[in-house]
CSV table of C-alpha atoms in Angstrom, one decimal:
chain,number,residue,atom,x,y,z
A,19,UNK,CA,101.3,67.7,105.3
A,20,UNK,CA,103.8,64.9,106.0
A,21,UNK,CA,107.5,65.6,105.4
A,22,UNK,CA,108.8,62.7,103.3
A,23,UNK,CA,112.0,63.9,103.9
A,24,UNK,CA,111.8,62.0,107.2
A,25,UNK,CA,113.7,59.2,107.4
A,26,UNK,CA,114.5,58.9,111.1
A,27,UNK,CA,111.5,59.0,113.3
A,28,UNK,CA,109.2,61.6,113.9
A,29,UNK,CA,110.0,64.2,116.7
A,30,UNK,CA,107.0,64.2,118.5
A,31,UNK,CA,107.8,67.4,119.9
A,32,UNK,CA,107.9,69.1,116.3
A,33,UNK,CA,104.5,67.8,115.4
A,34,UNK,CA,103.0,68.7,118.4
A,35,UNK,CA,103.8,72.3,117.2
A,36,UNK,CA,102.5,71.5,114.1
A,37,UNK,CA,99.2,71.0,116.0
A,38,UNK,CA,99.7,74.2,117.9
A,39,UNK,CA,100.6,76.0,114.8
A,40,UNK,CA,96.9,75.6,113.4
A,41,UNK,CA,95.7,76.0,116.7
A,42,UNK,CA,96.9,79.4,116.6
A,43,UNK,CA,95.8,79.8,112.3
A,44,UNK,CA,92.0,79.1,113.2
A,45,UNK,CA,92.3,81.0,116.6
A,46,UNK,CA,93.5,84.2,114.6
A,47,UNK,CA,90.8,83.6,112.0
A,48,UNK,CA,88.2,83.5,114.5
A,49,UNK,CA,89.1,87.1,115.4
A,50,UNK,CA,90.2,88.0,111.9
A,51,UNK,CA,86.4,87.0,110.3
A,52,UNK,CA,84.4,87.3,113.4
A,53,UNK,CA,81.0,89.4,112.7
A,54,UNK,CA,82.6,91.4,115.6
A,55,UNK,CA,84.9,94.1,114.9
A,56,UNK,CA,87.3,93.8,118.0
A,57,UNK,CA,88.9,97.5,116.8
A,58,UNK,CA,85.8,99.0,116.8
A,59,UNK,CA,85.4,98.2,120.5
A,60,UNK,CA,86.5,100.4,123.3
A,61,UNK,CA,89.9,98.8,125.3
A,62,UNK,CA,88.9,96.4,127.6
A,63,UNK,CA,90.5,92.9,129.1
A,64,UNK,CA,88.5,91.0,126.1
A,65,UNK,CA,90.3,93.1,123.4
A,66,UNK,CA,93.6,93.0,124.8
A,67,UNK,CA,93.6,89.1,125.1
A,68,UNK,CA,92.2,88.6,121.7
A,69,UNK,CA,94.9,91.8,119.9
A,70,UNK,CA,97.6,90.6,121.6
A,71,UNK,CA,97.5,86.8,122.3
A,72,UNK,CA,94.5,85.4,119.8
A,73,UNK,CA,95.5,87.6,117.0
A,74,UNK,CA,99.0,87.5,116.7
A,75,UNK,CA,98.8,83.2,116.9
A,76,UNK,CA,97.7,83.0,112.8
A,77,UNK,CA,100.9,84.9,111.9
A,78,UNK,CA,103.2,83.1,113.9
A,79,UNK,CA,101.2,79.8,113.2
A,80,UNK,CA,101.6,80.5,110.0
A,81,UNK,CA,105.3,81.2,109.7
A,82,UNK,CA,105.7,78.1,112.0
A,83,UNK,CA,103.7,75.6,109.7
A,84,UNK,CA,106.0,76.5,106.6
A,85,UNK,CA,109.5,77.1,108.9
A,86,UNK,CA,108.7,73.1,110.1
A,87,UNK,CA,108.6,72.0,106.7
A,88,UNK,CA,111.8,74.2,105.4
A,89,UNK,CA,113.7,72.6,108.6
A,90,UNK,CA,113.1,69.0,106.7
A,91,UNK,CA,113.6,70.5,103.1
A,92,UNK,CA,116.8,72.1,103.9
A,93,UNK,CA,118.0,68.6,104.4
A,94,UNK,CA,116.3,66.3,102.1
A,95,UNK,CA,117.9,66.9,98.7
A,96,UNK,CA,115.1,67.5,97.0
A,97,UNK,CA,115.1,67.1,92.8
A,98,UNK,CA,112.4,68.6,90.5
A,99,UNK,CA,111.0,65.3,90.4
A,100,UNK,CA,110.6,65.0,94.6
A,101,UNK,CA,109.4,68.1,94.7
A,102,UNK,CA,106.7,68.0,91.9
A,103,UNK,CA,105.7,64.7,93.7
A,104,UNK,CA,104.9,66.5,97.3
A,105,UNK,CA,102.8,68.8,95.0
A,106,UNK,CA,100.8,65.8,93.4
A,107,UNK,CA,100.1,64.4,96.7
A,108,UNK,CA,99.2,67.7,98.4
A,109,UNK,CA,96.6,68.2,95.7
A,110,UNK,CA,95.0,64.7,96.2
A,111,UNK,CA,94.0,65.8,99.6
A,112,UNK,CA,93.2,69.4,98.5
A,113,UNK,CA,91.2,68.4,95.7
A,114,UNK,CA,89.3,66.0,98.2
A,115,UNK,CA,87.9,68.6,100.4
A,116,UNK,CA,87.3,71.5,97.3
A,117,UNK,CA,85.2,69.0,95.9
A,118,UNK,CA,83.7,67.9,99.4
A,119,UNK,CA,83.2,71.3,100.5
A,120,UNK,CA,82.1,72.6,97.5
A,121,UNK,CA,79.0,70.1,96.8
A,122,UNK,CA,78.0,70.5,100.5
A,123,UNK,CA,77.8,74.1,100.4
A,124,UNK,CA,76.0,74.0,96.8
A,125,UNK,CA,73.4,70.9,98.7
A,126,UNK,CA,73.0,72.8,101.9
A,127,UNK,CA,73.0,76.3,99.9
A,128,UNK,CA,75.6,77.9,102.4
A,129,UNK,CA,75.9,81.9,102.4
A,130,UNK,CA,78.9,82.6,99.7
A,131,UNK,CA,77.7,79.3,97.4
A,132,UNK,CA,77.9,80.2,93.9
A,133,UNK,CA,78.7,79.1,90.2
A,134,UNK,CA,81.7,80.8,90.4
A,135,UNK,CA,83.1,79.1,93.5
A,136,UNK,CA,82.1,76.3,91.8
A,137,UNK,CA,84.4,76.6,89.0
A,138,UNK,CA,87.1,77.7,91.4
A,139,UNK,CA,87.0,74.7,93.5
A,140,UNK,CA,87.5,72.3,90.6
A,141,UNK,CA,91.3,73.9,90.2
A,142,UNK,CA,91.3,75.4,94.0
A,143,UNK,CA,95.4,75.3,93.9
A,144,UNK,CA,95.6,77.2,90.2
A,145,UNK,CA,92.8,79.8,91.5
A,146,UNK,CA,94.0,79.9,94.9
A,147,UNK,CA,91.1,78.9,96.6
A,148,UNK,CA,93.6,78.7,99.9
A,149,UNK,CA,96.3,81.2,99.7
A,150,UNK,CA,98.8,79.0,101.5
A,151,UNK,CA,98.1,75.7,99.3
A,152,UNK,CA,99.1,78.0,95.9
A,153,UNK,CA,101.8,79.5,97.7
A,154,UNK,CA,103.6,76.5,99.2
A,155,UNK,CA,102.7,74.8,95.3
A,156,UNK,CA,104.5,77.6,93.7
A,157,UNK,CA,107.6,77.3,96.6
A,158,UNK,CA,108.1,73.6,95.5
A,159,UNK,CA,108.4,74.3,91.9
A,160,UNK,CA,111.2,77.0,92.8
A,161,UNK,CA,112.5,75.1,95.9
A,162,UNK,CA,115.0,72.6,94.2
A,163,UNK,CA,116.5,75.4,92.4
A,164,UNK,CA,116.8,77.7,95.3
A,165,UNK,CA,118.5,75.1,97.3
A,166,UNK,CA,121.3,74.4,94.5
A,167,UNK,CA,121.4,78.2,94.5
A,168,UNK,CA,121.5,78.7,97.9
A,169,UNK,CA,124.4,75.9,98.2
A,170,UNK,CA,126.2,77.7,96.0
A,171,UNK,CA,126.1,81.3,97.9
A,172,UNK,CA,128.6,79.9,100.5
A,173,UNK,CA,128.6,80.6,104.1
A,174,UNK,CA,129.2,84.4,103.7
A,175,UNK,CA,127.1,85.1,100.7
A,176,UNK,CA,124.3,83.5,102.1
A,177,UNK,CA,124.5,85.4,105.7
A,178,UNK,CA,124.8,89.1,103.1
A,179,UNK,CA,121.8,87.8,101.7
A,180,UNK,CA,120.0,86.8,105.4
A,181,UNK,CA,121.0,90.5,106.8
A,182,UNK,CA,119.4,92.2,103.5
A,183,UNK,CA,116.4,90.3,103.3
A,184,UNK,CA,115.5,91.1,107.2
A,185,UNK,CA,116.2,94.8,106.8
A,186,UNK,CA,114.2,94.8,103.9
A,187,UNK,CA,111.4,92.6,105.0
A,188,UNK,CA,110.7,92.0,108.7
A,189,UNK,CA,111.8,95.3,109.8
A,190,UNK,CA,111.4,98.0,107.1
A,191,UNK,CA,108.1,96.4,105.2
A,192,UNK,CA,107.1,94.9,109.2
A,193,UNK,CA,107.7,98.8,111.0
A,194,UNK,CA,106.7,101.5,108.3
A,195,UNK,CA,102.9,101.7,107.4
A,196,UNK,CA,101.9,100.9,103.8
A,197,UNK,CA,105.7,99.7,102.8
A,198,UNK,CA,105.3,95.7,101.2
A,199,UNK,CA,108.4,95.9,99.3
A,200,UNK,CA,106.6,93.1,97.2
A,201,UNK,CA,105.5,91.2,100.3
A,202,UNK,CA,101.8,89.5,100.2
A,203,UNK,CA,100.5,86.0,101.1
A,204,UNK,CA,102.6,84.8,98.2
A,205,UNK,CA,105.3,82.6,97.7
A,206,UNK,CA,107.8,85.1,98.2
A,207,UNK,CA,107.5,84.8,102.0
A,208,UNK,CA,107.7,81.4,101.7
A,209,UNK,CA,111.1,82.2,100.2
A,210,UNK,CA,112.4,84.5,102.3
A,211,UNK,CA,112.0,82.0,105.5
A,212,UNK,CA,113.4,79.3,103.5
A,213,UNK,CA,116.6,81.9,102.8
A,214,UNK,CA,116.7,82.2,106.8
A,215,UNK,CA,116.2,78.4,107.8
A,216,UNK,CA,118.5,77.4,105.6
A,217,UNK,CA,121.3,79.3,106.5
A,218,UNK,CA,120.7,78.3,110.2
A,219,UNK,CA,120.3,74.7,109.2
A,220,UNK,CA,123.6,74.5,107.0
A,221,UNK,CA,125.8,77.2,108.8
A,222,UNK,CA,124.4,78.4,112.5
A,223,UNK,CA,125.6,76.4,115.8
A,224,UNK,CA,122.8,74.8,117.2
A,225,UNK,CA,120.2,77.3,119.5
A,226,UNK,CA,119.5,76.6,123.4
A,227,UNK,CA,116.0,76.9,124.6
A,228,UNK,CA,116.8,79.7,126.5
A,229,UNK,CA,118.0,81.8,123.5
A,230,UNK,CA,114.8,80.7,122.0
A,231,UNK,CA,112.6,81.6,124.9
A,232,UNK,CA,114.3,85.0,125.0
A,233,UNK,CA,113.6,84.9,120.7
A,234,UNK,CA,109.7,84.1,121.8
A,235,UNK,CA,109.6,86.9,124.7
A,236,UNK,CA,111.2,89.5,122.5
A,237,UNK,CA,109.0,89.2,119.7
A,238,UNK,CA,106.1,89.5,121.9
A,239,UNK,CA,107.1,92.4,124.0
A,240,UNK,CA,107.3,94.0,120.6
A,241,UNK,CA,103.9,93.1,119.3
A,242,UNK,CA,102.0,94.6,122.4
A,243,UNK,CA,104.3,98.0,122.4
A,244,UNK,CA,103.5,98.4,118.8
A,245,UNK,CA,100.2,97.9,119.3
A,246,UNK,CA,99.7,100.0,121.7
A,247,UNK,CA,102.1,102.3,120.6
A,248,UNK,CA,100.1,102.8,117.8
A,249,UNK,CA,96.5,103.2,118.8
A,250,UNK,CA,98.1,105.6,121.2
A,251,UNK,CA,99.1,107.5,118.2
A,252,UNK,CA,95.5,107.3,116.8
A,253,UNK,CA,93.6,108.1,119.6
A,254,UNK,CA,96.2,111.3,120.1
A,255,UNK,CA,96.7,112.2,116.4
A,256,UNK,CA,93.6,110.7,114.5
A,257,UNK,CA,95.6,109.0,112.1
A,258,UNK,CA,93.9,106.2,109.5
A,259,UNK,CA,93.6,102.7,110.2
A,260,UNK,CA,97.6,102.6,107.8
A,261,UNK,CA,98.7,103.6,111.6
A,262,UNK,CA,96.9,100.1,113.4
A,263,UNK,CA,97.0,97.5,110.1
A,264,UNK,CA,100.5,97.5,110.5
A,265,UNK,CA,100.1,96.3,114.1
A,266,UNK,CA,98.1,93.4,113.1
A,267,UNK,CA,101.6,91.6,112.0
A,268,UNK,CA,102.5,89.3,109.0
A,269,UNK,CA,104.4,85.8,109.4
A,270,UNK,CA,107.2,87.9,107.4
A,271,UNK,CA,107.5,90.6,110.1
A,272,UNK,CA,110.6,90.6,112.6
A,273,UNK,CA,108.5,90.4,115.3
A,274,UNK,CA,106.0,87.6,114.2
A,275,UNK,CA,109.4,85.7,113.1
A,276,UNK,CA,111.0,86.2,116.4
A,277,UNK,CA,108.2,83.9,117.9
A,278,UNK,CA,107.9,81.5,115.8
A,279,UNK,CA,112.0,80.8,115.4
A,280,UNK,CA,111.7,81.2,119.4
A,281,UNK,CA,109.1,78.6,119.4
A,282,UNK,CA,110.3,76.2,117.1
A,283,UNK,CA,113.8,76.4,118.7
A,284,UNK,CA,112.0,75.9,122.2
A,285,UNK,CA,110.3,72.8,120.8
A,286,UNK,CA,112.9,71.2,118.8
A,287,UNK,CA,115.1,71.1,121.3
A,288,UNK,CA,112.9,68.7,123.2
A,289,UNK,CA,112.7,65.3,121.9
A,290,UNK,CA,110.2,62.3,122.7
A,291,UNK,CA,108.3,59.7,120.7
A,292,UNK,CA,104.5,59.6,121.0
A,293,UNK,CA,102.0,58.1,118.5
A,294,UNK,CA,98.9,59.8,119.0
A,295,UNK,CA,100.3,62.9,119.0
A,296,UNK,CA,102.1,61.9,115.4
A,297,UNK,CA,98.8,60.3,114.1
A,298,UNK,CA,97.0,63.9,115.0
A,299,UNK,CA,99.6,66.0,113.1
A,300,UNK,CA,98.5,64.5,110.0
A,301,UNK,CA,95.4,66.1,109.9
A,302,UNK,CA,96.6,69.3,110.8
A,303,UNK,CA,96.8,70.4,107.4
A,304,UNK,CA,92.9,69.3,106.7
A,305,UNK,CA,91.9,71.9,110.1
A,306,UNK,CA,93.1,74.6,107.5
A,307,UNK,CA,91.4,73.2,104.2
A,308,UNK,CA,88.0,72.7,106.2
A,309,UNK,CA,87.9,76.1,108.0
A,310,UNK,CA,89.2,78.2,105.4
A,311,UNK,CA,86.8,77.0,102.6
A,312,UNK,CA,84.8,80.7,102.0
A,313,UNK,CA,81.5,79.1,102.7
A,314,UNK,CA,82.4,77.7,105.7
A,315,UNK,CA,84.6,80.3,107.3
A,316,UNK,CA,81.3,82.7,106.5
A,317,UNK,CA,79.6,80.2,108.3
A,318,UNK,CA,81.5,79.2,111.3
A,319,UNK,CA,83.0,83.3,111.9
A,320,UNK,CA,79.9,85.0,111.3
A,321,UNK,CA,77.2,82.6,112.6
A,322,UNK,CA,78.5,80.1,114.9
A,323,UNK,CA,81.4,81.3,116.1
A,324,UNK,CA,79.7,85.4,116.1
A,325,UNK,CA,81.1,86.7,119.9
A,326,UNK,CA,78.7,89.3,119.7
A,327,UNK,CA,77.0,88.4,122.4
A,328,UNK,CA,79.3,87.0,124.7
A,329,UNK,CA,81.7,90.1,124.6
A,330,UNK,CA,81.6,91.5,128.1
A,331,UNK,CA,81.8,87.7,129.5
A,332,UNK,CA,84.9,87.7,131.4
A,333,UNK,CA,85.1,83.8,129.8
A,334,UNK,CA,84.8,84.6,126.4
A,335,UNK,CA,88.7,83.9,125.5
A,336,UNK,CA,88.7,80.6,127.4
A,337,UNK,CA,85.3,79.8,125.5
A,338,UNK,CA,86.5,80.3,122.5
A,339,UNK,CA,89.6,78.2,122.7
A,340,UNK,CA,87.5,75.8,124.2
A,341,UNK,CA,85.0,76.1,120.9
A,342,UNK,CA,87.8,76.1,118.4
A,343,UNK,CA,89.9,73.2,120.4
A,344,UNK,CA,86.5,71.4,119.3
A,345,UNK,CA,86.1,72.4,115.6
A,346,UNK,CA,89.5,71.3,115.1
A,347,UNK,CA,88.6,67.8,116.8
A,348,UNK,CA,85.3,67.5,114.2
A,349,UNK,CA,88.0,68.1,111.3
A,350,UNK,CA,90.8,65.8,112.5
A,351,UNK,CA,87.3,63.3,113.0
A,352,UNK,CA,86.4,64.6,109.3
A,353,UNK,CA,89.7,63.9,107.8
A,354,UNK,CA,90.2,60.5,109.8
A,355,UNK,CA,87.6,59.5,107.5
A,356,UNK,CA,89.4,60.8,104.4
A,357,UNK,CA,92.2,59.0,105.2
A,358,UNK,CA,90.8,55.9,105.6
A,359,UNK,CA,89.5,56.0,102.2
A,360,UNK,CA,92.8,57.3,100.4
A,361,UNK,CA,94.0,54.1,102.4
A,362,UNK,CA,91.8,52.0,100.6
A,363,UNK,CA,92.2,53.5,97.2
A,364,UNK,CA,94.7,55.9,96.1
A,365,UNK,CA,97.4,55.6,99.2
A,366,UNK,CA,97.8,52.2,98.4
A,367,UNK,CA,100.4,52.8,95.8
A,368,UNK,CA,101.2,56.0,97.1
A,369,UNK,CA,102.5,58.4,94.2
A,370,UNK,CA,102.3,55.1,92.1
A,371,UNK,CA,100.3,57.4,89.4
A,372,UNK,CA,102.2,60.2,89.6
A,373,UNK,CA,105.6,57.8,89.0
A,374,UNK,CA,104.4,56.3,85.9
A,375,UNK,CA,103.7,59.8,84.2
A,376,UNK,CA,106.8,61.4,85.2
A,377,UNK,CA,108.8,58.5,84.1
A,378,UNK,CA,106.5,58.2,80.2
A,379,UNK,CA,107.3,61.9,80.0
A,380,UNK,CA,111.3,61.0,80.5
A,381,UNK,CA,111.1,58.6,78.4
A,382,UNK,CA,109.8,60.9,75.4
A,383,UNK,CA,112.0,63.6,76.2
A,384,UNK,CA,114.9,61.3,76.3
A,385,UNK,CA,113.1,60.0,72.8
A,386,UNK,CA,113.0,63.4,71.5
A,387,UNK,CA,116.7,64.1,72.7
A,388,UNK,CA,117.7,61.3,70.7
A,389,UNK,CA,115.8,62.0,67.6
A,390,UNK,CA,117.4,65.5,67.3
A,391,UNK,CA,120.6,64.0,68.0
A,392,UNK,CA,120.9,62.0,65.2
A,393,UNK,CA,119.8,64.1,63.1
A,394,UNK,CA,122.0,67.1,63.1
């Protein structure tokens, strides 16, 4: 999604982690969906590429997609209105491919097609067709009050409030099996992150790419002893699969935001200009919507994309980077094509609808205001 907050040109280097950051989504999908149970596998270099490399990339692509956006937000002084605008054009291009997807599936009568995706996809953000589209939606109603609340913590209140929500959060609901403390793929860890960025955008010193490399290396180191920490403990114990899920990592968990702050310090730090790289980024967003559509993830995880039969190949990591680095190409191709057409139609007054209704609703309410007013 673009940041309209933007004003000065595009860092190059942040949208090139933008790219990277679905990279690693679709990657951890692969193994997430895959018709292959990696855990039901014995150890073996395969596994351990795909648990501790492959897996752990959706959680911190994840984080990283929404911290790059928060980085802009914190500084764009964002309204109601702005922010109920990113919504409306979000939805254009979410709408787009529901409907798209939706009637191919239906035509082509993909595994998972039914009448009640149907009427799913016609309000995909309201049914939350794509976890991450409701859940950003729902952090951009809430975002321009939780910047003039956050604003008016102060430098202190807000650090109190930075320390609790990481105690509570990324270590105690990351560490202890079956604690959430409330934690899902909500909103609400779209708020916590914001709580974090913004408190490093408006009161931290600026980070060295060392610190975040360290940031990066730490959170990593922590992923593989926990993971192997913990089928340790299974293997030796027999305790359930409470003991392994919590290994898998969320983009809320300390270690899972260690990498992705790392990361995104690492690559903000570096700055250069290139347009190809920019003109990429802004499909990135439609790699997620294409992929994550039920029928197709059924179809590209379970049938395409099955590593079943390439498990013992000592090339299947590289092959399926290779395979996804390639899906994600057809999409960017796919949504090329999108965008040409919102170019000719819709994007050539871009938010031009959504101005006139916001400013007839004003008016009436300012109508209303006035009414009541001179009445009483």
């Amino acid at each position: 999604m673009r940041e309209q907050g933007q004003a000065k040109p595009r860092n190059s280097s942040i949208e090139l982690l933008r790219i990277l950051a679905m990279f690693g989504i679709v990657f951890h999908h692969f193994v997430w969906f895959n018709a292959l149970d990696i855990d039901s596998r014995p150890w073996s270099f395969n596994r351990v590429l795909l648990e501790f490399v492959a897996n752990p990339m959706g959680k911190v692509g994840a984080a990283l997609f929404f911290l790059i956006s928060a980085w802009f937000l914190c500084e764009a002084g964002l309204g109601v209105r702005d922010c109920l605008k990113r919504i409306w054009l979000m939805e254009r291009e979410v709408l787009f491919w529901s409907f798209t997807l939706v009637i191919l599936s239906v035509l082509f009568r993909l595994p998972g097609s039914s009448m009640k995706l149907v009427l799913k996809s016609m309000l995909p953000t309201l049914t939350g067709a794509w976890w991450y589209v409701t859940a950003y939606a729902m952090f951009l109603v809430l975002a321009p009050f939780l910047l003039v609340g956050l604003k008016a913590l102060g430098q202190r209140q807000h650090q109190m409030l930075c320390i609790m929500t990481i105690v509570l959060w990324a270590v105690l609901a990351g560490v202890v099996p079956s604690i959430s403390l409330g934690m899902s793929l909500n909103f609400v860890p779209f708020c916590f992150i914001f709580v974090l960025v913004s408190y490093w955008r408006w009161h931290g010193r600026p980070a060295s790419r060392r610190e975040g490399l360290i940031a990066f290396l730490t959170g990593f180191l922590l992923t593989v002893a926990m993971g192997l920490g913990a089928s340790l403990l299974q293997t030796t114990t027999g305790l359930g699969p409470a003991i392994v899920a919590v290994t898998k990592g969320e983009m809320w968990y300390l270690r899972d935001l260690l990498m992705a702050f790392g990361l995104f310090i690492w690559f903000e730090r570096s700055h250069f200009s290139n347009r190809a790289i920019d003109f990429l980024a802004r499909s990135a967003f439609a790699i997620y919507l294409i992929t994550e559509f039920p029928t197709i993830r059924t179809l590209l995880w379970t049938k395409l994309f099955d590593m079943t039969p390439y498990w013992t190949s000592p090339w299947l990591f590289i092959s399926a980077a290779a395979g996804i680095a390639l899906l994600s190409g057809a999409c960017v191709l796919a949504d090329l094509a999108r965008r040409g057409l919102f170019a000719l139609t819709v994007d050539r007054h871009r938010g031009a609808w959504f101005d006139r209704i916001w400013d007839s609703a004003v008016t009436l309410w300012v109508s209303h205001e006035s009414s009541i007013t001179s009445v009483h």
